[in-house]
Tab-separated table of C-alpha atoms in Angstrom:
chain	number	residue	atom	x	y	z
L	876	UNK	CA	-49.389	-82.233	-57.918
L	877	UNK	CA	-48.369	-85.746	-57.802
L	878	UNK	CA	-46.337	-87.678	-55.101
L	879	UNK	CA	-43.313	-88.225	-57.138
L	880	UNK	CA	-43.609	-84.500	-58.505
L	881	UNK	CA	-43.554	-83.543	-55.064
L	882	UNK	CA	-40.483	-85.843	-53.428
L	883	UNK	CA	-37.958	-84.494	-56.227
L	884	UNK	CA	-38.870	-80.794	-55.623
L	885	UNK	CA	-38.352	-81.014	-52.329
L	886	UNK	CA	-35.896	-83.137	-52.478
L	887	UNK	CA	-33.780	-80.386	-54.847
L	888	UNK	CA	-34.667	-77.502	-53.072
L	889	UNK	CA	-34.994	-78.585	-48.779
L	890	UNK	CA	-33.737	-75.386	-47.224
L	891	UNK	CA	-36.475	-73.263	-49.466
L	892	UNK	CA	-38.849	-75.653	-47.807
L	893	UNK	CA	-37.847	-74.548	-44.668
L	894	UNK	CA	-37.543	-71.182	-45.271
L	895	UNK	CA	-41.109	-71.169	-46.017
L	896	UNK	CA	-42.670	-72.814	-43.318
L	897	UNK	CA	-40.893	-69.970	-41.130
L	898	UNK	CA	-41.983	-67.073	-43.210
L	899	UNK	CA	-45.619	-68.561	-43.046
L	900	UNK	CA	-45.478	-68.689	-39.430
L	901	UNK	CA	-44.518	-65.019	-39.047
L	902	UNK	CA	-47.078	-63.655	-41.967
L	903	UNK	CA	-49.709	-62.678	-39.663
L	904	UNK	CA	-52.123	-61.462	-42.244
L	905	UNK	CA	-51.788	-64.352	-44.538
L	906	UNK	CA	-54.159	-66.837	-44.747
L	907	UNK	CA	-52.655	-70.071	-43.961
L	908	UNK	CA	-51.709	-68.524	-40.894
L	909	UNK	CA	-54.372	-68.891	-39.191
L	910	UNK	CA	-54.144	-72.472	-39.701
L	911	UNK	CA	-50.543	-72.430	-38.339
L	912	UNK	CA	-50.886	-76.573	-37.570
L	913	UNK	CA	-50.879	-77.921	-40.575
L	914	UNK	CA	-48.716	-75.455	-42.258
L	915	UNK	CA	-45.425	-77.173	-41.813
L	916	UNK	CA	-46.494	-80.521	-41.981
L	917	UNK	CA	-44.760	-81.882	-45.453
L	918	UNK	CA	-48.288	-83.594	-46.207
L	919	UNK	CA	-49.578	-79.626	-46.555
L	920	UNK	CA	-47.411	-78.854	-49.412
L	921	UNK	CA	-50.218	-79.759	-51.713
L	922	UNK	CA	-52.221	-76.773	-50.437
L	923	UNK	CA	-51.905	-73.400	-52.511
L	924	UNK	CA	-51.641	-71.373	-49.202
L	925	UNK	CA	-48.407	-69.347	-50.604
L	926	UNK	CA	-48.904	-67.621	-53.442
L	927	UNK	CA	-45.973	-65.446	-53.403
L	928	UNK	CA	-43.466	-68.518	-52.525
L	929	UNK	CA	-44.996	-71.354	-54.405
L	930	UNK	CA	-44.644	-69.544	-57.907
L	931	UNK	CA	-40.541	-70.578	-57.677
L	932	UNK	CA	-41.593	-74.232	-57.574
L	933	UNK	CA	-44.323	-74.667	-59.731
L	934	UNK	CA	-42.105	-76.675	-61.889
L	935	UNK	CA	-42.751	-80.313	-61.953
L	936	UNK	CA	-39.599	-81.997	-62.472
L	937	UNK	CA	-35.854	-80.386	-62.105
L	938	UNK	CA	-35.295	-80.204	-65.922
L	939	UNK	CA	-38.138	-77.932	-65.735
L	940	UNK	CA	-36.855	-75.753	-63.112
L	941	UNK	CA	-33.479	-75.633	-65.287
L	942	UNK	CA	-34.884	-74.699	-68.512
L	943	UNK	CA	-37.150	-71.893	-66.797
L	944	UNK	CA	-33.602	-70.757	-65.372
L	945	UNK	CA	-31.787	-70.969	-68.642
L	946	UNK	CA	-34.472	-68.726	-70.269
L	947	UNK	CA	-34.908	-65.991	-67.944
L	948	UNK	CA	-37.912	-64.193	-67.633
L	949	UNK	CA	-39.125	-64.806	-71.268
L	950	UNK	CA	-40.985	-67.455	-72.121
L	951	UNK	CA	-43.100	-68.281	-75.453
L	952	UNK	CA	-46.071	-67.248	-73.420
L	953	UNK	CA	-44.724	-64.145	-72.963
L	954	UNK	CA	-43.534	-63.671	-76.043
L	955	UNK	CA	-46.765	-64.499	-77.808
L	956	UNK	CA	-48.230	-61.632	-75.416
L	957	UNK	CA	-46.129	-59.000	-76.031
L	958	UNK	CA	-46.352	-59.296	-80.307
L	959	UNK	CA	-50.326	-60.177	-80.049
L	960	UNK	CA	-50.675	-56.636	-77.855
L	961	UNK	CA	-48.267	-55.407	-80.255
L	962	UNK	CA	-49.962	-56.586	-83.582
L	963	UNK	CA	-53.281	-55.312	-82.196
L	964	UNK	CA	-52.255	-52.082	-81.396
L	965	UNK	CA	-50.314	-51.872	-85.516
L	966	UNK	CA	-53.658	-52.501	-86.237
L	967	UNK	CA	-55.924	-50.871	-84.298
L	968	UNK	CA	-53.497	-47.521	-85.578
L	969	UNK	CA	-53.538	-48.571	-89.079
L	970	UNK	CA	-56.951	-48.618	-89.408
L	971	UNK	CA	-57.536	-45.499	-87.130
L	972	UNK	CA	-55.382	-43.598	-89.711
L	973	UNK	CA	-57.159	-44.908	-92.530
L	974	UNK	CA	-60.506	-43.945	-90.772
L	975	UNK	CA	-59.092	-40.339	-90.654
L	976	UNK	CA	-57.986	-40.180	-93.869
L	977	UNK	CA	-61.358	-41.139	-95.421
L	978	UNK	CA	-63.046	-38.548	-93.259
L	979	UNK	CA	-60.784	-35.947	-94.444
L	980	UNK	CA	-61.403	-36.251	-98.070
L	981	UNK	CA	-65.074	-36.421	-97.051
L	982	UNK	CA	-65.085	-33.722	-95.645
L	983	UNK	CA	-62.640	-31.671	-97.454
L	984	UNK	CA	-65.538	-30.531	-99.710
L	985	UNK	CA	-68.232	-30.082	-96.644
L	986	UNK	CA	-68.506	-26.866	-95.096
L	987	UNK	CA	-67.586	-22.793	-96.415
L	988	UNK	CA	-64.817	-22.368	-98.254
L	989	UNK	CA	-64.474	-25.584	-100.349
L	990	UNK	CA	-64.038	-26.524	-103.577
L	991	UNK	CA	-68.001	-27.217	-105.090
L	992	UNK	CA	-68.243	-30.066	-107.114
L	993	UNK	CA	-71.758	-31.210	-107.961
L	994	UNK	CA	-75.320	-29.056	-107.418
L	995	UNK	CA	-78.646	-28.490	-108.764
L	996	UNK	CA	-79.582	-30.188	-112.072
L	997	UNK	CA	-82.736	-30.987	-113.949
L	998	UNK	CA	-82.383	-33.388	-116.741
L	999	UNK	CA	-84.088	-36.173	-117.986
L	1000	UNK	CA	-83.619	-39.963	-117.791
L	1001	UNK	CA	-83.059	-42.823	-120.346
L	1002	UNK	CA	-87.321	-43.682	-119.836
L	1003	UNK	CA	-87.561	-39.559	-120.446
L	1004	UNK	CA	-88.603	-38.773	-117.219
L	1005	UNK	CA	-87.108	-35.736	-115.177
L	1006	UNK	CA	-84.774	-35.954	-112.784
L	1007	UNK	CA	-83.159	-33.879	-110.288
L	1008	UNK	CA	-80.384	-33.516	-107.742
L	1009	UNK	CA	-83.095	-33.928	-105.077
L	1010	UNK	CA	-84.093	-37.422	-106.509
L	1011	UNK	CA	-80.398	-38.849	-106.114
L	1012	UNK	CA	-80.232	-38.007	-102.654
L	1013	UNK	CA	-80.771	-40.192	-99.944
L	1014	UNK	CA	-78.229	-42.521	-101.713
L	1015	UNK	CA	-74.788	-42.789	-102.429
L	1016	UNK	CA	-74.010	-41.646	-106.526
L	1017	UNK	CA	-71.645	-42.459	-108.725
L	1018	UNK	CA	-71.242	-40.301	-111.651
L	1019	UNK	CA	-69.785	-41.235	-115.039
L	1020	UNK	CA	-69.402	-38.630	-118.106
L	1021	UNK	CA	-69.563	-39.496	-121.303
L	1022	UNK	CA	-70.885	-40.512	-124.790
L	1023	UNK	CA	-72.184	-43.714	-126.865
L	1024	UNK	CA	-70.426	-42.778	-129.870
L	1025	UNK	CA	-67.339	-43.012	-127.113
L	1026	UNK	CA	-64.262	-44.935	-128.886
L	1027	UNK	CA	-62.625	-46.591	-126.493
L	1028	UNK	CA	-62.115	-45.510	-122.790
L	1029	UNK	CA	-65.894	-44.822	-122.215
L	1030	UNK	CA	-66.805	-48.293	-122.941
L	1031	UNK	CA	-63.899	-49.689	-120.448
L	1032	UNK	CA	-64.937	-47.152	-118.019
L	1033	UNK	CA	-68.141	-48.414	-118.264
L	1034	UNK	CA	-67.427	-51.825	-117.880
L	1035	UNK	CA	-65.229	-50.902	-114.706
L	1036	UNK	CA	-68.170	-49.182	-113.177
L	1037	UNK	CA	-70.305	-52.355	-113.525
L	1038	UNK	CA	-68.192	-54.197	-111.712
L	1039	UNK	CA	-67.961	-51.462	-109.308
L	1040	UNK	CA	-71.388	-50.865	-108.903
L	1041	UNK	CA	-71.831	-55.177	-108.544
L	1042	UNK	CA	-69.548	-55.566	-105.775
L	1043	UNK	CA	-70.901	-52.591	-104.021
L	1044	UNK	CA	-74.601	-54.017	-104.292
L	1045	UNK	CA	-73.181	-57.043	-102.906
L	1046	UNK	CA	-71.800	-55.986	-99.799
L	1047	UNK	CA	-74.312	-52.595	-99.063
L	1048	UNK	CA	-77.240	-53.328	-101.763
L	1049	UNK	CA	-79.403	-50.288	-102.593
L	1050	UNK	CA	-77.013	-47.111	-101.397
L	1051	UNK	CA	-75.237	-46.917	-104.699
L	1052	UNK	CA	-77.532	-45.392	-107.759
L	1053	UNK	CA	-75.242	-45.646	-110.831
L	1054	UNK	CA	-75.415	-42.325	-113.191
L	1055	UNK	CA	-74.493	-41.854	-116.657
L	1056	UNK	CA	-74.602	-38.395	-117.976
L	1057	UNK	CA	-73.673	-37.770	-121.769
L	1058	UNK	CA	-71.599	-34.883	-123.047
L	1059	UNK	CA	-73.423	-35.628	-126.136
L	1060	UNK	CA	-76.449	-34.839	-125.904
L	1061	UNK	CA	-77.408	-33.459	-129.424
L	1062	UNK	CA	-76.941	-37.583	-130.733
L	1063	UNK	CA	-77.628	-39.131	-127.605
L	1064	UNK	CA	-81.282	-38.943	-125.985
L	1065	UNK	CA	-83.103	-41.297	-123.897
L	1066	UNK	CA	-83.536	-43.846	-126.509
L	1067	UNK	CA	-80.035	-43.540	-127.447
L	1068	UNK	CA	-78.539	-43.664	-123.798
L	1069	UNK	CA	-81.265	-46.853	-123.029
L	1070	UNK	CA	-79.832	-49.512	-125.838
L	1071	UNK	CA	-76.352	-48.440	-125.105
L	1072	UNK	CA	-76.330	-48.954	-121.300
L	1073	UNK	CA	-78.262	-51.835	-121.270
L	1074	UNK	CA	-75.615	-53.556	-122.430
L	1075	UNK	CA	-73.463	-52.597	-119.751
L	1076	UNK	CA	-75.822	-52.695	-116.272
L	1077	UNK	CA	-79.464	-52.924	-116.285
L	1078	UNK	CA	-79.613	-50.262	-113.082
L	1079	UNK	CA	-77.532	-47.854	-115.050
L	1080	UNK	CA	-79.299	-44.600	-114.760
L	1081	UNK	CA	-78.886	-42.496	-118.090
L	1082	UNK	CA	-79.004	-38.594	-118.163
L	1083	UNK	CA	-79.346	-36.141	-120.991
L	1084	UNK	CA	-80.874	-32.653	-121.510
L	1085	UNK	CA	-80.338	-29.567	-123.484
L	1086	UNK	CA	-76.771	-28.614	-124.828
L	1087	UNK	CA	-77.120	-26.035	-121.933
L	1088	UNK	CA	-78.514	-27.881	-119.330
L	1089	UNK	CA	-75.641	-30.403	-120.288
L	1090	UNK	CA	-73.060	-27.966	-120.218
L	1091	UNK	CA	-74.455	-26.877	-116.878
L	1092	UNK	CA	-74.103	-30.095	-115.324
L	1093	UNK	CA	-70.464	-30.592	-117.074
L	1094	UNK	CA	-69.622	-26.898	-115.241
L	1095	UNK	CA	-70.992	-27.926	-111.468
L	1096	UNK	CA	-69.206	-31.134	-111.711
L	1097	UNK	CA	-65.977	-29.817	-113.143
L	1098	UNK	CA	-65.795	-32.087	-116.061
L	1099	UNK	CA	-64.298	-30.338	-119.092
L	1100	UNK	CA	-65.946	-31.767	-122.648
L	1101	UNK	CA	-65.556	-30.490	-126.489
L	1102	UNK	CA	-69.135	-31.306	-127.620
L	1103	UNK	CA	-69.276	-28.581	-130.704
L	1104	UNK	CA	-72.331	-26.488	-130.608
L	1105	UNK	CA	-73.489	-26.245	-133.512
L	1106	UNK	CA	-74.077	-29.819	-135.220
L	1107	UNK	CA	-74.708	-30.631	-139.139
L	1108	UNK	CA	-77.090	-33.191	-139.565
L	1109	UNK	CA	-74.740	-36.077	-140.365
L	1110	UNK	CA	-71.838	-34.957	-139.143
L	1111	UNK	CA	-69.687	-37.565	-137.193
L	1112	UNK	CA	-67.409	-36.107	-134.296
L	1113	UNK	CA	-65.822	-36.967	-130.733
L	1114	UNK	CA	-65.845	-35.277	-127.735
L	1115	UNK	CA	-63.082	-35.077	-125.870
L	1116	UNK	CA	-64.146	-35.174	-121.907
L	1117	UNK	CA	-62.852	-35.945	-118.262
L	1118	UNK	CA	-62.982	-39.514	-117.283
L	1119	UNK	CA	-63.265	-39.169	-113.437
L	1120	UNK	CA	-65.888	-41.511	-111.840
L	1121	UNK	CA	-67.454	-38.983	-109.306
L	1122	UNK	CA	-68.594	-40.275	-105.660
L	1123	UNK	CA	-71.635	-38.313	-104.441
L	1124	UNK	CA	-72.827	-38.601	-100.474
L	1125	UNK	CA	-76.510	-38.917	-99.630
L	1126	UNK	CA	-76.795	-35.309	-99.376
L	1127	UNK	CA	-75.495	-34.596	-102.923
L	1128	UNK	CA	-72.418	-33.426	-101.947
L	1129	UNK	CA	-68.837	-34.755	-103.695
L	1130	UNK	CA	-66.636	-37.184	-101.993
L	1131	UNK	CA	-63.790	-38.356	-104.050
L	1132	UNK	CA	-62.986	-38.895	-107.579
L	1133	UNK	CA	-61.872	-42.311	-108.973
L	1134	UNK	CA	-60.024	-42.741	-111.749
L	1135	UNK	CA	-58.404	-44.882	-114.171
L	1136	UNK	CA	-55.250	-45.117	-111.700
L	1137	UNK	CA	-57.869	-47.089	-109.667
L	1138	UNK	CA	-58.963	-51.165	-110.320
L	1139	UNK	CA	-62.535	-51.898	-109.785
L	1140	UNK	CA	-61.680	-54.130	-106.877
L	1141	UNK	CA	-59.957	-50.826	-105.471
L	1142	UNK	CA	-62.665	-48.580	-106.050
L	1143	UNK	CA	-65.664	-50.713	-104.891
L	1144	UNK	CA	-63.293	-51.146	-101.871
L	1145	UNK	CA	-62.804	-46.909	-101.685
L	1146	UNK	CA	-66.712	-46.577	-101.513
L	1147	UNK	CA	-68.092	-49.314	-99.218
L	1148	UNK	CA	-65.632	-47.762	-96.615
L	1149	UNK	CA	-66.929	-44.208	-97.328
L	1150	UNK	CA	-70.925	-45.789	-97.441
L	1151	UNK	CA	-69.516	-47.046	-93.829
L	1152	UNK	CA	-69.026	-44.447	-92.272
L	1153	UNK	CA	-71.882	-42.581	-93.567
L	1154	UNK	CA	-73.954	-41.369	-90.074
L	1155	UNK	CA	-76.654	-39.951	-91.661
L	1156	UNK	CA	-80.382	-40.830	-93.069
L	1157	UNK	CA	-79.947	-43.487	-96.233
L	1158	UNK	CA	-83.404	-44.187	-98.398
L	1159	UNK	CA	-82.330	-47.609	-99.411
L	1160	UNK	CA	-83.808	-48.530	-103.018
L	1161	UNK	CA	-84.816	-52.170	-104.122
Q	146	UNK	CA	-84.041	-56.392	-153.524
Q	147	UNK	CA	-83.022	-53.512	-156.573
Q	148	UNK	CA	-79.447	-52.203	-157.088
Q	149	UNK	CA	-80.471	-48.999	-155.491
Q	150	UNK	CA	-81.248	-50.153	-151.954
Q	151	UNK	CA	-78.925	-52.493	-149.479
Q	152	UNK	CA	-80.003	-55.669	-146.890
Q	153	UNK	CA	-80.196	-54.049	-143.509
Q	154	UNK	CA	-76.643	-55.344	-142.511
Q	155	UNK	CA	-74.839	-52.907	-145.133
Q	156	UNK	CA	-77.088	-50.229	-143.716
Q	157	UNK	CA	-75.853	-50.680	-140.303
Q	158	UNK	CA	-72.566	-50.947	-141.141
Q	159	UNK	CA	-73.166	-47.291	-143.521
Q	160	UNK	CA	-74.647	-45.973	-140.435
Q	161	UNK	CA	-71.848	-47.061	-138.027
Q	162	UNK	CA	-69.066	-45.890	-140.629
Q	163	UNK	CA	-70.906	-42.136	-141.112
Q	164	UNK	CA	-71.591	-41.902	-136.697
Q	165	UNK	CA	-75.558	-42.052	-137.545
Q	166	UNK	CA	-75.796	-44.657	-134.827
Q	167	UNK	CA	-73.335	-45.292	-132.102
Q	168	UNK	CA	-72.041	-49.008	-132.427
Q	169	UNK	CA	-73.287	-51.879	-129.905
Q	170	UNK	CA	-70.952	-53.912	-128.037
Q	171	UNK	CA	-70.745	-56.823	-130.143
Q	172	UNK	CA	-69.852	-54.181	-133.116
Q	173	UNK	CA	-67.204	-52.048	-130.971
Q	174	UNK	CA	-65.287	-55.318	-130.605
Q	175	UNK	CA	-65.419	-56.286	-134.179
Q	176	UNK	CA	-64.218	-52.782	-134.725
Q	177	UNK	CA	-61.355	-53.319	-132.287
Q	178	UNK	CA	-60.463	-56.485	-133.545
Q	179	UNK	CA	-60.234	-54.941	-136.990
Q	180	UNK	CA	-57.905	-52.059	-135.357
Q	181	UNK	CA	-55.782	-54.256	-133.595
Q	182	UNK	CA	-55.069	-56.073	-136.667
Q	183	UNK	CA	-53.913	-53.140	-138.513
Q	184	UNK	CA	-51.881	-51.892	-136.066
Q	185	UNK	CA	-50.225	-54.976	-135.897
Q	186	UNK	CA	-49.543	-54.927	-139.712
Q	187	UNK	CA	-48.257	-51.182	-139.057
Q	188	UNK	CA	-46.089	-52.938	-136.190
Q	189	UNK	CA	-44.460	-55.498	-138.784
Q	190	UNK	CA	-43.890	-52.496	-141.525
Q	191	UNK	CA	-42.389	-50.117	-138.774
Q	192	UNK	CA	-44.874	-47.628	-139.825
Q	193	UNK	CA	-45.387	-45.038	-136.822
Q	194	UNK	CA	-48.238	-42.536	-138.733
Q	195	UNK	CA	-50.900	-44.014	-140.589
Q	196	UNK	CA	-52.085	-40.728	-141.750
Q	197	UNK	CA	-48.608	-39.150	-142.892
Q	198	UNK	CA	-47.124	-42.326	-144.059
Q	199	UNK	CA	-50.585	-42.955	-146.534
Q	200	UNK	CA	-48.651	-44.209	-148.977
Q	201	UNK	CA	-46.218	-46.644	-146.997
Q	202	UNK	CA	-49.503	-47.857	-145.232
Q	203	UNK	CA	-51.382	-48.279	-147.720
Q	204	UNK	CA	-49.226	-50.101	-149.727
Q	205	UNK	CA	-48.265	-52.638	-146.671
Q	206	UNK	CA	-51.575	-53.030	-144.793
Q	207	UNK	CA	-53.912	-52.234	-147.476
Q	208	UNK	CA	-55.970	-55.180	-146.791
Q	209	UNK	CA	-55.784	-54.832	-142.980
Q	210	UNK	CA	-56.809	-50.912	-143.558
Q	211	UNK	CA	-59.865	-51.913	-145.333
Q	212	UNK	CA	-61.282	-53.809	-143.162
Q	213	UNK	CA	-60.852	-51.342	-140.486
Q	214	UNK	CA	-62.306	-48.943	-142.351
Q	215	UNK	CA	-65.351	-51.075	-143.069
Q	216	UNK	CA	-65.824	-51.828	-139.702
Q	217	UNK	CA	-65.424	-48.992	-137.806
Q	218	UNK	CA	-66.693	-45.533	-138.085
Q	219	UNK	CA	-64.365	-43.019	-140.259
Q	220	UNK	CA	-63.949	-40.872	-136.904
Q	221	UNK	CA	-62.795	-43.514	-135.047
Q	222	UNK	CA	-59.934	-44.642	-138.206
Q	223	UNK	CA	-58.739	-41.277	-137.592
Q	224	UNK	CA	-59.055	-41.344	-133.834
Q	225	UNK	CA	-57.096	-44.589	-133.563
Q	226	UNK	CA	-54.422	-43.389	-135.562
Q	227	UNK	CA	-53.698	-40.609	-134.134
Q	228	UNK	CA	-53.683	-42.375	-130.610
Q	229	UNK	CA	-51.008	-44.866	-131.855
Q	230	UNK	CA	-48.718	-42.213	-133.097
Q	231	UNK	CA	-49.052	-40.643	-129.314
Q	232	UNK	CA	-48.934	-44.296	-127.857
Q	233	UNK	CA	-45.682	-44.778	-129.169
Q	234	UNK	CA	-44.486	-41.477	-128.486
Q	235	UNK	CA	-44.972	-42.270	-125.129
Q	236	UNK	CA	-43.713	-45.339	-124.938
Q	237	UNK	CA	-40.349	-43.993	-126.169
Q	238	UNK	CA	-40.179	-41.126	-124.312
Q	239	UNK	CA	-40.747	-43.518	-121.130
Q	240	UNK	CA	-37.907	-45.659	-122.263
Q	241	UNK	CA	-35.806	-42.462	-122.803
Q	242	UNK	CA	-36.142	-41.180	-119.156
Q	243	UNK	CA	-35.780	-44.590	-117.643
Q	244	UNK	CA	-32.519	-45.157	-119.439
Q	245	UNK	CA	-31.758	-41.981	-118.391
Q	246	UNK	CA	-32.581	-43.079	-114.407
Q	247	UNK	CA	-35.617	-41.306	-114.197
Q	248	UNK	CA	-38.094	-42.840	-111.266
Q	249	UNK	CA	-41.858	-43.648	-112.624
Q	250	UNK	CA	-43.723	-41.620	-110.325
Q	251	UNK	CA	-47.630	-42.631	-109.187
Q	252	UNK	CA	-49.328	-39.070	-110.020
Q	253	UNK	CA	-52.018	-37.884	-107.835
Q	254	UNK	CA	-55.044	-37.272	-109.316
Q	255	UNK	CA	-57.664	-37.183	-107.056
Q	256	UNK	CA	-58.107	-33.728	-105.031
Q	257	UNK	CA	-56.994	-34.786	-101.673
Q	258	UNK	CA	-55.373	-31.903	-99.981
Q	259	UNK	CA	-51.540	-32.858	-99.212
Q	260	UNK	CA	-50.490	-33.433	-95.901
């Protein structure tokens, strides 16, 4: 404190002065008691030996004092306290609910009981080799139905889930594999699926089969499709099919479903929190 | 070349049109250029139906319609015309209920249980 600082506080407030240099005398535990000499000596009010006291005049000048009278016990300190605790705790809530929610539709398909979506398959790749259910896991999937002779809404789709699949490698690389499986398998085989996803994503992972190992993997993973059975050679047709991306855990089992309802900033967003909170073994791929 | 055979481009475009091959990207957007354009002309002429309003269509955007058919494949001509008769269904319908005070609702579709 200063000399001047000092003069006007006592100076506006003598009889508090007094009335500490008696309550300092009779504090026998307190600590500048034991130096009871220099205690009331005006030169001594420099010294911090009064906690409880010297808080009322910590104001330098009398304007001070005022203006700490005027607003009461709330000051700008205080104020930026109480809405940083209670910002942190919004937060802290927020994302604790989100957390929850996640884990719910996680694990809303875990355990006896539950919907099944997803199982045992055995088809073959767009290089022709075969692959399993036990070959995706260790990863995340993402699963995408549909054809190359697909009009319109399979190609956006597609599109969607290479941006998806980019900004997931970007921010957890090698957890996502990105899986294609036709409902059309009778025109498209691995040649077929190769050219056409190559010109969406280069890690694309093409699928196709038999008509009935198709429609086996359409039936575990829910997905409804009109692929006629019976084909002419020649003969040009659609298939009508569910366009649910399909989110697969590490140990094959389904997470959530994203949609067109969903943007690709959204989704990517949906299944970096999911990879997040994933506790189990991963088998990261390059 | 002889009359009988065609350059590789028309045999592409033969394959495309019959579904022998499925179209690349570059010739999916050509093909949706093409259908954008004649959906436009359909626009302009107030046609809703391509398909039951042959005539009327044909007659307006028969240009337009050719070169939609050329460039797309014949299931996909139908396909796209029988989406814009459902597009503008539901356009209208929309407009209907929301003159009518309905509130757009954002469906669920994923298989979260309710709370």
């Amino acid at each position: 404190m200063s000399q001047p600082a000092i003069r006007a506080t006592m100076n506006a407030l003598p009889r508090a002065a007094t009335r500490q240099c008696l309550r300092t005398m009779s504090t026998a535990s307190n600590m500048a008691a034991k130096r009871p000499t220099t205690s009331c000596l005006p030169k001594s009010q420099t010294q911090t030996y009064q906690p409880l006291v010297q808080r009322r005049f910590k104001y330098k000048t009398v304007e001070e004092a005022k203006s700490r009278y005027r607003s009461g016990p709330f000051s700008w300190k205080a104020g930026m306290l109480f809405l940083m605790t209670g910002a942190g705790l919004l937060f802290y809530f927020e994302t604790e609910k989100e957390r929850m929610q996640r884990k719910r539709v996680a694990e809303s398909t875990k355990g006896v009981g539950r919907p099944k979506v997803g199982g045992p398959f055995k088809l073959i790749d767009h290089d022709g080799n075969t692959v399993t259910d036990e070959d995706l896991k260790g990863r995340y999937s993402l699963v995408y139905f549909g054809f190359t002779h697909c009009p319109d809404i399979c190609p956006e789709e597609l599109d969607k889930m290479a941006i998806m699949f980019d900004q997931v490698e970007e921010k957890l690389p090698g957890v996502l594999a990105p899986v294609f499986v036709t409902c059309d398998p009778a025109r498209d085989g691995p040649k077929e699926l190769k050219e056409y996803l190559a010109e969406f994503h280069p890690k694309f992972i093409g699928l196709t089969g038999t008509y009935d190992e198709i429609k086996a993997m359409c039936k575990a993973y829910r997905v409804y499709f009109s692929t006629p059975t019976e084909v002419k050679p020649g003969q040009d047709y659609l298939v009508d099919h569910s366009i649910y991306f399909y989110l697969m855990d590490p140990e094959g089992d389904f997470v959530e479903a994203l949609g067109r309802q969903h943007s690709p900033e959204q989704a990517s967003k949906i299944i970096v929190d999911h990879m997040k909170e994933w506790k189990g073994p991963l088998k990261k791929t390059a | 070349m002889g009359w009988l055979s065609s350059s590789p481009d028309d045999q592409r475009s033969k394959e495309i049109r019959s579904g022998a091959v499925a179209p690349s990207r570059a010739e999916r957007a050509r093909c949706w250029e093409a259908r954008d354009g004649y959906f436009a002309c359909l626009d302009k002429n107030n046609i809703t139906d391509a398909i039951k309003d042959e005539k009327a269509a044909g007659k307006a955007c028969g240009e337009q319609s050719k070169v939609f058919e050329k460039d797309c494949a014949a299931q996909w001509v139908t396909y796209f015309k029988k989406w814009r008769v459902q597009d503008i269904q539901k356009r209208q319908r929309i407009k209907e209920l929301e003159a009518q005070g309905a509130n757009r609702l954002d469906v669920q579709t994923d298989f979260t249980p309710r709370s």
